Short mmCIF file of C-alpha atoms in Angstrom, two decimals:
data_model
loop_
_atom_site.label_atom_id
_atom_site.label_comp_id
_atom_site.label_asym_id
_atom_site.label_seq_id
_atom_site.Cartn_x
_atom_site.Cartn_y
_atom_site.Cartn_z
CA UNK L 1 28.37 -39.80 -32.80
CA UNK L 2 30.60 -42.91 -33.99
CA UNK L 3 34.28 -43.25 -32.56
CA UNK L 4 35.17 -42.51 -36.31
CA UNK L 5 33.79 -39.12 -36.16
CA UNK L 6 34.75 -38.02 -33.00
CA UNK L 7 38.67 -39.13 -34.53
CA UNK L 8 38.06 -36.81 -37.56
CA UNK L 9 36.79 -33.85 -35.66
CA UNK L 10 39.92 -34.32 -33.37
CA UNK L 11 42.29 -34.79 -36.36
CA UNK L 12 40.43 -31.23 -38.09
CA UNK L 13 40.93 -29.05 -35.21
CA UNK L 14 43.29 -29.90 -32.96
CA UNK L 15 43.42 -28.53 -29.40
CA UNK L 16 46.50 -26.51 -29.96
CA UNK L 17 44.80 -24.66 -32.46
CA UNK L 18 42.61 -23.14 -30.35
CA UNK L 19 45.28 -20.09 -28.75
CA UNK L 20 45.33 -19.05 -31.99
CA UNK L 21 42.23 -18.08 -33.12
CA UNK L 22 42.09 -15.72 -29.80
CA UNK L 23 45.48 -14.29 -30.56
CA UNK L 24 43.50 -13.44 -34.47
CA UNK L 25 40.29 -11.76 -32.36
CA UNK L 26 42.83 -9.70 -29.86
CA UNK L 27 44.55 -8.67 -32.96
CA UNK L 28 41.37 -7.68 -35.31
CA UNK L 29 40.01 -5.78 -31.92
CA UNK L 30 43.53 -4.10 -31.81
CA UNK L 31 42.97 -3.00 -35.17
CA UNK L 32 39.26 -1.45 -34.91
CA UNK L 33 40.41 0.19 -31.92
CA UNK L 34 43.24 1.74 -33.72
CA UNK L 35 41.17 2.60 -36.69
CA UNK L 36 38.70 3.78 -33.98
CA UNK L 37 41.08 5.87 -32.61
CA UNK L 38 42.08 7.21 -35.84
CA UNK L 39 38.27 8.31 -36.98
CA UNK L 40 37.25 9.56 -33.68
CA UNK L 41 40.40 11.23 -32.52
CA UNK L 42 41.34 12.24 -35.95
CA UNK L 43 37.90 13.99 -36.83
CA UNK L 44 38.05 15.54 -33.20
CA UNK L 45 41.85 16.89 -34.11
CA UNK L 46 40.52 18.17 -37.35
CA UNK L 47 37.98 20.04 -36.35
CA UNK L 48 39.56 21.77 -33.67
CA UNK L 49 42.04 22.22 -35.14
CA UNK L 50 40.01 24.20 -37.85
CA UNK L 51 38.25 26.43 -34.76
CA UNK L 52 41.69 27.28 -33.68
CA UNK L 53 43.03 28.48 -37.04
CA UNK L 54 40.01 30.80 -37.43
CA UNK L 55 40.52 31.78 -34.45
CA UNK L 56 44.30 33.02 -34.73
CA UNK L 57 43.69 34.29 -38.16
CA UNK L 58 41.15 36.13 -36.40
CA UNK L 59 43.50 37.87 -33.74
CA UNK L 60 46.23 38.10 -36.33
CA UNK L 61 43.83 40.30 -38.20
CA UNK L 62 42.51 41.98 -35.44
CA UNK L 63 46.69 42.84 -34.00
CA UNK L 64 46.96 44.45 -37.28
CA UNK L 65 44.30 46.34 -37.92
CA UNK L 66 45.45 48.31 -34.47
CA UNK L 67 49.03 48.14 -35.41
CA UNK L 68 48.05 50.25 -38.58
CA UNK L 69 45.42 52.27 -36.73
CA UNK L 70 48.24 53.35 -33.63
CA UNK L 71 51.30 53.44 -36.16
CA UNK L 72 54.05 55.68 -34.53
CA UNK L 73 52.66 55.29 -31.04
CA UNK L 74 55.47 53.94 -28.01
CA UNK L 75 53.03 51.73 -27.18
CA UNK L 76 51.46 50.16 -31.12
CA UNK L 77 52.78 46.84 -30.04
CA UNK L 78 51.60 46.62 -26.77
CA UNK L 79 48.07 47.53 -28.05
CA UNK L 80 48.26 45.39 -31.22
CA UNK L 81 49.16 42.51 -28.70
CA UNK L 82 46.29 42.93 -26.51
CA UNK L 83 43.90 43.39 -29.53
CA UNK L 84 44.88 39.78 -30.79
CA UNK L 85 44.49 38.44 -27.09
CA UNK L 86 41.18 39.77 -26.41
CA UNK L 87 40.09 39.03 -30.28
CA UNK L 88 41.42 35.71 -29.35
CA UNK L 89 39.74 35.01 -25.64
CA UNK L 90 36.51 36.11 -27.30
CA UNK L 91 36.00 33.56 -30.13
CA UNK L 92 37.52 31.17 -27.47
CA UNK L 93 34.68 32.37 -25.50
CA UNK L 94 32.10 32.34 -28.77
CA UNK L 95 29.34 29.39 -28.54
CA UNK L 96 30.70 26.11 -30.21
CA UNK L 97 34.14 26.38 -29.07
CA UNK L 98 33.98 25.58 -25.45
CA UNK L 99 36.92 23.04 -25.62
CA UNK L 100 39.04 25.61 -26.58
CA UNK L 101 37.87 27.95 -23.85
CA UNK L 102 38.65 25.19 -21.72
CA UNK L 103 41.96 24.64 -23.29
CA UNK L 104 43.24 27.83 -23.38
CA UNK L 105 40.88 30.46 -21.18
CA UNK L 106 38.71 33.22 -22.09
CA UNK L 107 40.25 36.02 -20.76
CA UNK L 108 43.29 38.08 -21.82
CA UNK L 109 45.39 37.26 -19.23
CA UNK L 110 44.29 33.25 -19.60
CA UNK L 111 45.20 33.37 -23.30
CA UNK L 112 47.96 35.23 -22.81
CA UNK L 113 49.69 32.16 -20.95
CA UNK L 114 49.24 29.95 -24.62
CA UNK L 115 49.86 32.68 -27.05
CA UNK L 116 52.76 33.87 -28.56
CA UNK L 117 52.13 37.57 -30.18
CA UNK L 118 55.32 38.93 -32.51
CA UNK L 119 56.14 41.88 -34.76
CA UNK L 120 58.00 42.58 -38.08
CA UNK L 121 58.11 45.39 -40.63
CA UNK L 122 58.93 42.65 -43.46
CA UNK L 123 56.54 39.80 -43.32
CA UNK L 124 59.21 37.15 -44.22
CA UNK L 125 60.62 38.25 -40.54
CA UNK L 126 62.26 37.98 -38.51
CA UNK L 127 59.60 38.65 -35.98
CA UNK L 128 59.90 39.67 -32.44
CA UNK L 129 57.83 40.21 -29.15
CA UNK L 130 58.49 43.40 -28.92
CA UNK L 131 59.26 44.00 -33.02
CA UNK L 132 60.62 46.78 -34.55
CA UNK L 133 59.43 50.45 -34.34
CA UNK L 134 58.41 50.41 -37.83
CA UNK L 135 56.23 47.16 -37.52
CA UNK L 136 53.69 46.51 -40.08
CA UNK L 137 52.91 42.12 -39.69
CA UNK L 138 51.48 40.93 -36.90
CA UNK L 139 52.12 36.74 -35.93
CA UNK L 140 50.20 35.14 -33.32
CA UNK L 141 50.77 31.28 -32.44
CA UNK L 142 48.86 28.92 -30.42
CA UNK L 143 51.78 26.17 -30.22
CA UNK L 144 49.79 23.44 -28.35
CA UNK L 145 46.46 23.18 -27.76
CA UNK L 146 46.08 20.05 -25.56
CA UNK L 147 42.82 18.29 -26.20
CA UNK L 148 40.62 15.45 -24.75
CA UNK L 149 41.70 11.38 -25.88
CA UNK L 150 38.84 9.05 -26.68
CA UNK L 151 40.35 6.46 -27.74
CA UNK L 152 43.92 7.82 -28.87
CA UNK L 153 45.87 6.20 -25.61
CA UNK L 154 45.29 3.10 -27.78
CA UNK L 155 47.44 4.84 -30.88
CA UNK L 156 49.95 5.33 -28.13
CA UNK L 157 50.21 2.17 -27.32
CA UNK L 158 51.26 1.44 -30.73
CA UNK L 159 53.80 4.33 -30.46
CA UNK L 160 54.69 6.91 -32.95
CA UNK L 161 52.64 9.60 -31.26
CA UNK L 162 52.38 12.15 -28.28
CA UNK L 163 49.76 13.39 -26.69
CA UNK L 164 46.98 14.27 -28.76
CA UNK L 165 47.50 18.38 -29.62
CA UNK L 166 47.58 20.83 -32.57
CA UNK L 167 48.74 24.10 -33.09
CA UNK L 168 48.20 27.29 -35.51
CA UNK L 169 50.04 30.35 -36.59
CA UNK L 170 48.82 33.47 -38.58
CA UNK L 171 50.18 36.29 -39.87
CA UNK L 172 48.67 39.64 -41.01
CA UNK L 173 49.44 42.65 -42.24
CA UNK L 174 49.18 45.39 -45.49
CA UNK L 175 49.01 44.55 -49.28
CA UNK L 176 48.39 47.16 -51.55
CA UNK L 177 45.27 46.70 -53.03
CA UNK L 178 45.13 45.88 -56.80
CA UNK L 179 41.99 47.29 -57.75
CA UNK L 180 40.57 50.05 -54.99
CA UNK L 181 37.09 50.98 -54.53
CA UNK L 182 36.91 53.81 -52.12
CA UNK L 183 38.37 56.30 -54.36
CA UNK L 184 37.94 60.43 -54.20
CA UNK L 185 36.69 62.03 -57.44
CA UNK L 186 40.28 64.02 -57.90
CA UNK L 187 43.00 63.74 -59.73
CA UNK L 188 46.67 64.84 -59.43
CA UNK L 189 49.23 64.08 -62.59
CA UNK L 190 52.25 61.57 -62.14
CA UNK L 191 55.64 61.13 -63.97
CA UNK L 192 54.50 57.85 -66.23
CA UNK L 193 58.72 57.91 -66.24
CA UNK L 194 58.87 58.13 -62.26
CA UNK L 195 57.79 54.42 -61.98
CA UNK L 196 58.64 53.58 -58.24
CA UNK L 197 58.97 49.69 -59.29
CA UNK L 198 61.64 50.74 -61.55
CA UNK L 199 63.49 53.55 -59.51
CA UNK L 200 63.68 51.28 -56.22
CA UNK L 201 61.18 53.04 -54.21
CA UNK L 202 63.00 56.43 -53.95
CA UNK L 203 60.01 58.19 -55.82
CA UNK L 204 56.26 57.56 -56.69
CA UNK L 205 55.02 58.65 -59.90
CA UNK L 206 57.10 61.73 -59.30
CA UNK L 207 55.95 62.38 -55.57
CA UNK L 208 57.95 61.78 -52.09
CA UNK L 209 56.44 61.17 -48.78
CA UNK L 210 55.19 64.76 -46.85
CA UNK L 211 55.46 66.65 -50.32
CA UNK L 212 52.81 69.27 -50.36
CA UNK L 213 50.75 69.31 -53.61
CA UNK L 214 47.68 70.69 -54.74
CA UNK L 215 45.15 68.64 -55.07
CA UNK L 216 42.63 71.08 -56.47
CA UNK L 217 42.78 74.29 -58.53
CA UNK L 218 41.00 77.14 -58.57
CA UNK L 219 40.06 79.63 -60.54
CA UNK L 220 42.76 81.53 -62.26
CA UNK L 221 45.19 78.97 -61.74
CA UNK L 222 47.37 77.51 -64.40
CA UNK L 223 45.59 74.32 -65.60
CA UNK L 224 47.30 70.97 -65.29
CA UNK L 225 45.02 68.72 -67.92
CA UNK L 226 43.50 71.77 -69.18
CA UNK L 227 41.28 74.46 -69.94
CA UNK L 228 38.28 74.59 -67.57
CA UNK L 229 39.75 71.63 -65.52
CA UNK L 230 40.41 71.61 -61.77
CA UNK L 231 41.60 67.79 -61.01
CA UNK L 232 38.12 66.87 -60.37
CA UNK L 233 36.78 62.82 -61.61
CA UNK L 234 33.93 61.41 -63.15
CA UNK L 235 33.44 58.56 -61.21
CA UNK L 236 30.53 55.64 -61.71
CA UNK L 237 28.87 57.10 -64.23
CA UNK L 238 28.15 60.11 -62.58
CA UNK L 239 27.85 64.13 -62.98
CA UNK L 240 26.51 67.08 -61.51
CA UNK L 241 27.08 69.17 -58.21
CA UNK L 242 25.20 66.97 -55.85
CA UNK L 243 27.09 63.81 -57.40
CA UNK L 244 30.14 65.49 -56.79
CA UNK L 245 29.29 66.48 -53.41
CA UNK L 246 28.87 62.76 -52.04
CA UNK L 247 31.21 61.31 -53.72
CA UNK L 248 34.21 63.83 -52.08
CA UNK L 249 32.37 63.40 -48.78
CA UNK L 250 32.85 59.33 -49.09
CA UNK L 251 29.65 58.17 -50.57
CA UNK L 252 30.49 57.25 -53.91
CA UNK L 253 32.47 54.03 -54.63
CA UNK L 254 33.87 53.20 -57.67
CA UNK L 255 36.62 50.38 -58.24
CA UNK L 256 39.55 51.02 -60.82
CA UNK L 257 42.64 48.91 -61.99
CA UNK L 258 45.86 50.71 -63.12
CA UNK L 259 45.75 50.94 -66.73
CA UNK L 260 41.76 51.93 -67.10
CA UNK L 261 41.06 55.98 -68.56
CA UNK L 262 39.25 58.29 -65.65
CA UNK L 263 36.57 60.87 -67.11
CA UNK L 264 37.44 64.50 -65.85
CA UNK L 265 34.80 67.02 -64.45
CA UNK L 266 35.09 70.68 -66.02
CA UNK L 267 34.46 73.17 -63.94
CA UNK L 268 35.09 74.45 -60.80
CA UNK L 269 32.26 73.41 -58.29
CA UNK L 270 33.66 75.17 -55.28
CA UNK L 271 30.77 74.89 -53.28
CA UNK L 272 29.60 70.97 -53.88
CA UNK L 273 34.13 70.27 -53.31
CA UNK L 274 33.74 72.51 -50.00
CA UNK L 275 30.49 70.75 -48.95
CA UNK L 276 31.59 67.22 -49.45
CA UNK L 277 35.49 67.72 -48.54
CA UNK L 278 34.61 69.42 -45.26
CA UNK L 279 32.72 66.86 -43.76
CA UNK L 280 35.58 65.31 -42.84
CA UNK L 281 36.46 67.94 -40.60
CA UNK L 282 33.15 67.86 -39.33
CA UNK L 283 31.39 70.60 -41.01
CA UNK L 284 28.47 70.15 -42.45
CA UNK L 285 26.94 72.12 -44.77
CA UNK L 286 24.95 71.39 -48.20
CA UNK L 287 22.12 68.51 -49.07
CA UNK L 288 22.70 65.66 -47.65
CA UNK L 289 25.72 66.05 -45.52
CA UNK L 290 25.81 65.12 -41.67
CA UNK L 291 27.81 63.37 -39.23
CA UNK L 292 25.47 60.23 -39.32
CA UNK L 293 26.26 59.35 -42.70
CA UNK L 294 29.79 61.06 -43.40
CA UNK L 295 31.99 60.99 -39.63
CA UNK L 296 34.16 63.54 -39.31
CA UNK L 297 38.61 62.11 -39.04
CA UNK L 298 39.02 60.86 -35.65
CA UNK L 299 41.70 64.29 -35.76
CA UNK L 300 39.98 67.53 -37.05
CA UNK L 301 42.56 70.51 -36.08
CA UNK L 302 44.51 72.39 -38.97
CA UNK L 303 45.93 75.24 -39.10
CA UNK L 304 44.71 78.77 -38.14
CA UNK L 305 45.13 80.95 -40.33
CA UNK L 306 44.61 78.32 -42.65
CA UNK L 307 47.37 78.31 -45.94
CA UNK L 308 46.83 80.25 -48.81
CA UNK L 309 48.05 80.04 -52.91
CA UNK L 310 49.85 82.95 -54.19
CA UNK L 311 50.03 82.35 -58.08
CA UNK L 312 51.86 86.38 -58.65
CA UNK L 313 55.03 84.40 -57.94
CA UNK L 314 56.64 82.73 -60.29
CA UNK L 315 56.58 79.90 -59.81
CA UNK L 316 53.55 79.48 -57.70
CA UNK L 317 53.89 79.17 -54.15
CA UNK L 318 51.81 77.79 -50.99
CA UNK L 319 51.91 80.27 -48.20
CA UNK L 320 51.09 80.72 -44.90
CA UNK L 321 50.47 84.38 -43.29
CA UNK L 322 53.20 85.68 -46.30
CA UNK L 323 55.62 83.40 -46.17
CA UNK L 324 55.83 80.38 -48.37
CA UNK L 325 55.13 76.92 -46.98
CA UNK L 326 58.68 74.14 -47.26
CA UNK L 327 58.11 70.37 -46.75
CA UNK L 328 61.05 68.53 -45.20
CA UNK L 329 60.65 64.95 -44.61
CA UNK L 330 56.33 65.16 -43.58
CA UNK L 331 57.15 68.67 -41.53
CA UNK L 332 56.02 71.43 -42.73
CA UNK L 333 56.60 75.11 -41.97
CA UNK L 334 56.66 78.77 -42.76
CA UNK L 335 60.03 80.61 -42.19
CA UNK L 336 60.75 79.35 -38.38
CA UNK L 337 56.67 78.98 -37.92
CA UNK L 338 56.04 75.35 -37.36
CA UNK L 339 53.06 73.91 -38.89
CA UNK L 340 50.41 71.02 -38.38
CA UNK L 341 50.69 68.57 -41.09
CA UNK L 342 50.59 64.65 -41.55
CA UNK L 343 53.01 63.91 -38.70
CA UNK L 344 51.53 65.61 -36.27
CA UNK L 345 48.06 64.23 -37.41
CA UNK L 346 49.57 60.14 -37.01
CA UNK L 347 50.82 61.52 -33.71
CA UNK L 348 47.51 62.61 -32.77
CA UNK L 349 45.76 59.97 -33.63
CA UNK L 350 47.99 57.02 -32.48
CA UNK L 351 47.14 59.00 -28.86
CA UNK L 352 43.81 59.03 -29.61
CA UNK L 353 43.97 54.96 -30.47
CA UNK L 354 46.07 55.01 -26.85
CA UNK L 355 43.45 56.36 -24.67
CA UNK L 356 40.54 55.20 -26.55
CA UNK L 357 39.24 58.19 -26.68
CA UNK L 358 38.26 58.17 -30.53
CA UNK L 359 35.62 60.00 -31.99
CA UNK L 360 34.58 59.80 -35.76
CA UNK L 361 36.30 57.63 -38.13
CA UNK L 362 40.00 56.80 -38.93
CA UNK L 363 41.76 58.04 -41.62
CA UNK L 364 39.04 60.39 -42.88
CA UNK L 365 41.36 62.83 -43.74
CA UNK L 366 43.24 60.38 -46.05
CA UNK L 367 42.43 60.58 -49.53
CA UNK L 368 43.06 57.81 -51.86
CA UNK L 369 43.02 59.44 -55.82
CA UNK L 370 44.14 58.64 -58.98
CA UNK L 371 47.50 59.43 -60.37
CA UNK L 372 47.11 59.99 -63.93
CA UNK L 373 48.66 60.29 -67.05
CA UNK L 374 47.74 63.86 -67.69
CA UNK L 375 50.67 64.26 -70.69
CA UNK L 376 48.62 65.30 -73.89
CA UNK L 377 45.50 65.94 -72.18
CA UNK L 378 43.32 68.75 -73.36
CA UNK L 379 40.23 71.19 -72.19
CA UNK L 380 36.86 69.59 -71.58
CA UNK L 381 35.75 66.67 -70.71
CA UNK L 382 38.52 63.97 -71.42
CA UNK L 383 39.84 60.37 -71.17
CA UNK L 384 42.98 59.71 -68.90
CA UNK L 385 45.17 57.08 -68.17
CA UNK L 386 45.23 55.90 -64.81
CA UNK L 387 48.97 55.61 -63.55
CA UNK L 388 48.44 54.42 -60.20
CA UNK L 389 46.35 55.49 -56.87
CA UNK L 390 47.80 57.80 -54.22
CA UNK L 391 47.44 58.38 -50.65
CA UNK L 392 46.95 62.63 -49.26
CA UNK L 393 46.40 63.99 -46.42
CA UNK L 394 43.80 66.64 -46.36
CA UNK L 395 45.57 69.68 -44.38
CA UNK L 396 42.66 72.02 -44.01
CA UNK L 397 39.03 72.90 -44.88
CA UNK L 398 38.04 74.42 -48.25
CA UNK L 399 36.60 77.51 -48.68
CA UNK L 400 33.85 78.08 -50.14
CA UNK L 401 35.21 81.51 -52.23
CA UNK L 402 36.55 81.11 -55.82
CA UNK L 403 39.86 82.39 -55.44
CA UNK L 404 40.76 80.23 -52.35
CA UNK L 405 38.83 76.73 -53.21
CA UNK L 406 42.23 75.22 -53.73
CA UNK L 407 42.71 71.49 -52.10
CA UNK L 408 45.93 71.03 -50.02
CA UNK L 409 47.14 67.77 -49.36
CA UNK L 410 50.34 65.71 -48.70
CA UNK L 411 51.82 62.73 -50.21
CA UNK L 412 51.77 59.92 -48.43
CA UNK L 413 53.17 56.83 -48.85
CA UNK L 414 50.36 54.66 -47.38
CA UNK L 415 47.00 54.62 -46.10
CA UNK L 416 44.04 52.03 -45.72
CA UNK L 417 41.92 51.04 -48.80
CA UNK L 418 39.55 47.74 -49.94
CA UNK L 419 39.22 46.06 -53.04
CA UNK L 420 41.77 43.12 -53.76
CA UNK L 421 44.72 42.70 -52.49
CA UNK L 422 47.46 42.68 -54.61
CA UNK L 423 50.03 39.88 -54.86
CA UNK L 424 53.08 41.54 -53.15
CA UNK L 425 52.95 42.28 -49.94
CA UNK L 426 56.76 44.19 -50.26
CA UNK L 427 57.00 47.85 -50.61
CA UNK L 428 53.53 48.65 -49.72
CA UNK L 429 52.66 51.99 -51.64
CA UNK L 430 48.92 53.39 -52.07
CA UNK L 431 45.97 52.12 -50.51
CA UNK L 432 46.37 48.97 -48.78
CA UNK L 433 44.06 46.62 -47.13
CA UNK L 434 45.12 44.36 -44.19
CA UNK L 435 45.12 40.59 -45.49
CA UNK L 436 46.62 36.96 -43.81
CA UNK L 437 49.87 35.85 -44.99
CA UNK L 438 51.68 32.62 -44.92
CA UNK L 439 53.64 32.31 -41.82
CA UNK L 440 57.76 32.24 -43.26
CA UNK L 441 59.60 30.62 -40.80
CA UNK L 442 63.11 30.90 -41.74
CA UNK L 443 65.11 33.25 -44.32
CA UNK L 444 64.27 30.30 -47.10
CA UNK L 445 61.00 31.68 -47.07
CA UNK L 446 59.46 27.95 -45.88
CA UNK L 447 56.08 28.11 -45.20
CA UNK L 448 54.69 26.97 -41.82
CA UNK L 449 52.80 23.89 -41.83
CA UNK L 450 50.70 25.46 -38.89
CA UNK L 451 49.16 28.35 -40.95
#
């Protein structure tokens, strides 16, 4: 190489140059470490954070499902609480999410130390641990799940961010269902000017919570849509005794929206009603009918003598051994005879949810049925409105004898149902299904970022 060209190679990169093309290659590594950090770390934090959410909604759902099922129990928290935990430990538990079994345990007591469980009756809040007695939303939080760096002590270098974590929160609780499925083929009529949205609550469709009502008549009883009537449905296309049997033992489903006309069934049928009804006390009688298919209500006692309908009086009373039968807030009675009715029934079976010693299925006793627009109807086969669905409790079996196959039932203001849920979960009425919320987390109704 000539002395000229070693000059110009000297003059084109000079020796102080040099420190700064390493200070370039620390700061491009920098950079792909950060952006490292940022894929690896990021995708890690996203997907567990994704196993943790479906895990809380998970024990959310779980909490209140047992809340509803132990409703007026002492002790509904404390068992919706450890529902969520164990529901909880055993998807942390589950194959795929060992991290967060590592994280957080896999035991009750282990996920207990991470987990916040808290009650409401509203589901805006506020929520408590040990929540009101009239609780109906259930919130669990995981508020830091700590998990492994790869390369995110790199992004802390840069500063900005803590140590890498995420969280979830879930809520769950009732929404009355906008279009039920698991409907009973009867019928009772409803004030179309008794709308609870528009009274404030105080009244639905003309009924009040424990009211006694009949939910079948019999023969020789004044019609209430008409000649050769007796409340009984149509539903899914269906007709006949045997129909009719299945479908009042639980074996028909057939979804409805307010709004939509219910075909009546003339006639009757006292022995397919007694058949079907009564399985749900356990008796079994008629085709098809047995405890495999159709469980009886986790609670099967009524009374004994059972209640009778005495239509000489005027008007028409419900009586028990003489003496006509009075409703005051769910408690019924004859004269200064106490009776069994719905709240000893939610008594009875929040114990039975409390000592796990359950038998059957819940809330077979609980009808769901259409309210109807009966105004106008006539004899025969007809067309009615449907107002809204209703919740009764079925107080005793029916006899299979003409003059006794009335249906007794009370009013109640709730009870479990499917379909879709509707889009308020305030003033839950009817069948209701439990959903997942958004978690509120302050009276401006702010959604949590967490859930």
């Amino acid at each position: 190489m000539s002395p000229l060209t070693k000059r110009n190679l000297k003059q084109h990169w000079p020796g102080r140059q040099q420190g700064a093309v390493l200070v370039l290659v620390v700061i491009a590594l920098a950079a792909m470490l950060l952006m490292g950090a940022l894929a690896l770390d990021g995708g890690h934090m996203l997907l567990n954070k994704t196993r943790l959410q479906n895990a809380v909604d998970a024990a959310a759902l779980s909490g209140a499902k047992t809340l509803q099922a132990s409703f007026g129990s002492p002790t509904a928290s404390t068992l919706a609480r450890e529902a969520s935990l164990d529901t909880l430990a055993r998807n942390a538990a589950s194959e795929g999410n060992g991290e967060l079994g590592r994280a957080i345990g896999t035991t009750v007591a282990a996920v207990g130390g991470h987990t916040e469980v808290t009650f409401s009756n509203s589901v805006y809040g506020p929520f408590s641990s040990a929540g009101p007695a009239d609780a109906k939303y259930v919130r669990v939080s995981v508020p830091n799940y700590p998990l492994t760096g790869f390369l995110w002590s790199v992004a802390q270098l840069f500063g900005g961010v803590g140590d890498k974590a995420v969280a979830a929160i879930a809520t769950a609780g009732p929404s009355p269902t906008a279009s039920p499925c698991k409907i009973e083929p009867i019928m009772v009529c409803g004030d179309p000017d008794d709308d609870p949205a528009e009274n404030g609550g105080s009244s639905y469709w003309g009924y009040s919570y424990g009211e006694l009502e009949v939910l079948k008549s019999a023969a020789g009883n004044a019609p209430a849509i008409g000649p050769g009537n007796f409340q009984l449905l149509r539903l899914d296309g269906s007709s006949g005794a045997n129909d009719l049997r299945k479908a009042l033992a639980g074996g028909i489903d057939k979804c409805n929206v307010v709004g939509d006309e219910v075909g009546t069934e003339p006639g009757n049928q006292v022995g397919p009603v007694a058949q079907g009804l009564n399985t749900r006390f356990g008796v079994y009688n008629g085709p098809g009918m047995n405890a495999t298919n159709y469980p009886p209500d986790w609670v099967t006692e009524f009374n004994n003598p059972k209640m009778t309908y005495n239509d000489s009086t005027s008007p028409a009373q419900v009586q028990y051994q003489g003496q006509q039968v009075t409703s005051s807030g769910g408690d019924l009675s004859a004269g200064s005879t106490p009776l069994y009715d719905i709240n000893d029934w939610k008594g009875d079976s929040a114990a039975c949810a409390v000592s796990g010693s359950c038998a059957g299925a819940y809330e077979r006793r609980m009808l769901n049925i259409v309210i109807g627009n009966c105004d106008g109807a006539s004899g025969g086969q007809v067309e009615v409105p449907v107002l809204d669905f209703g919740c009764f409790f079925l107080l005793q079996t029916v006899a299979q004898q003409g003059v006794e196959a009335q249906v007794f039932g009370q009013f109640v203001k709730e009870c479990e149902g499917d379909g879709v849920a509707g889009p308020v979960p305030t003033e839950d009425v009817g069948p209701v299904i439990i959903q997942l919320y958004k978690s509120y987390m302050d009276n401006s109704r702010t959604p949590s970022t967490d859930s």
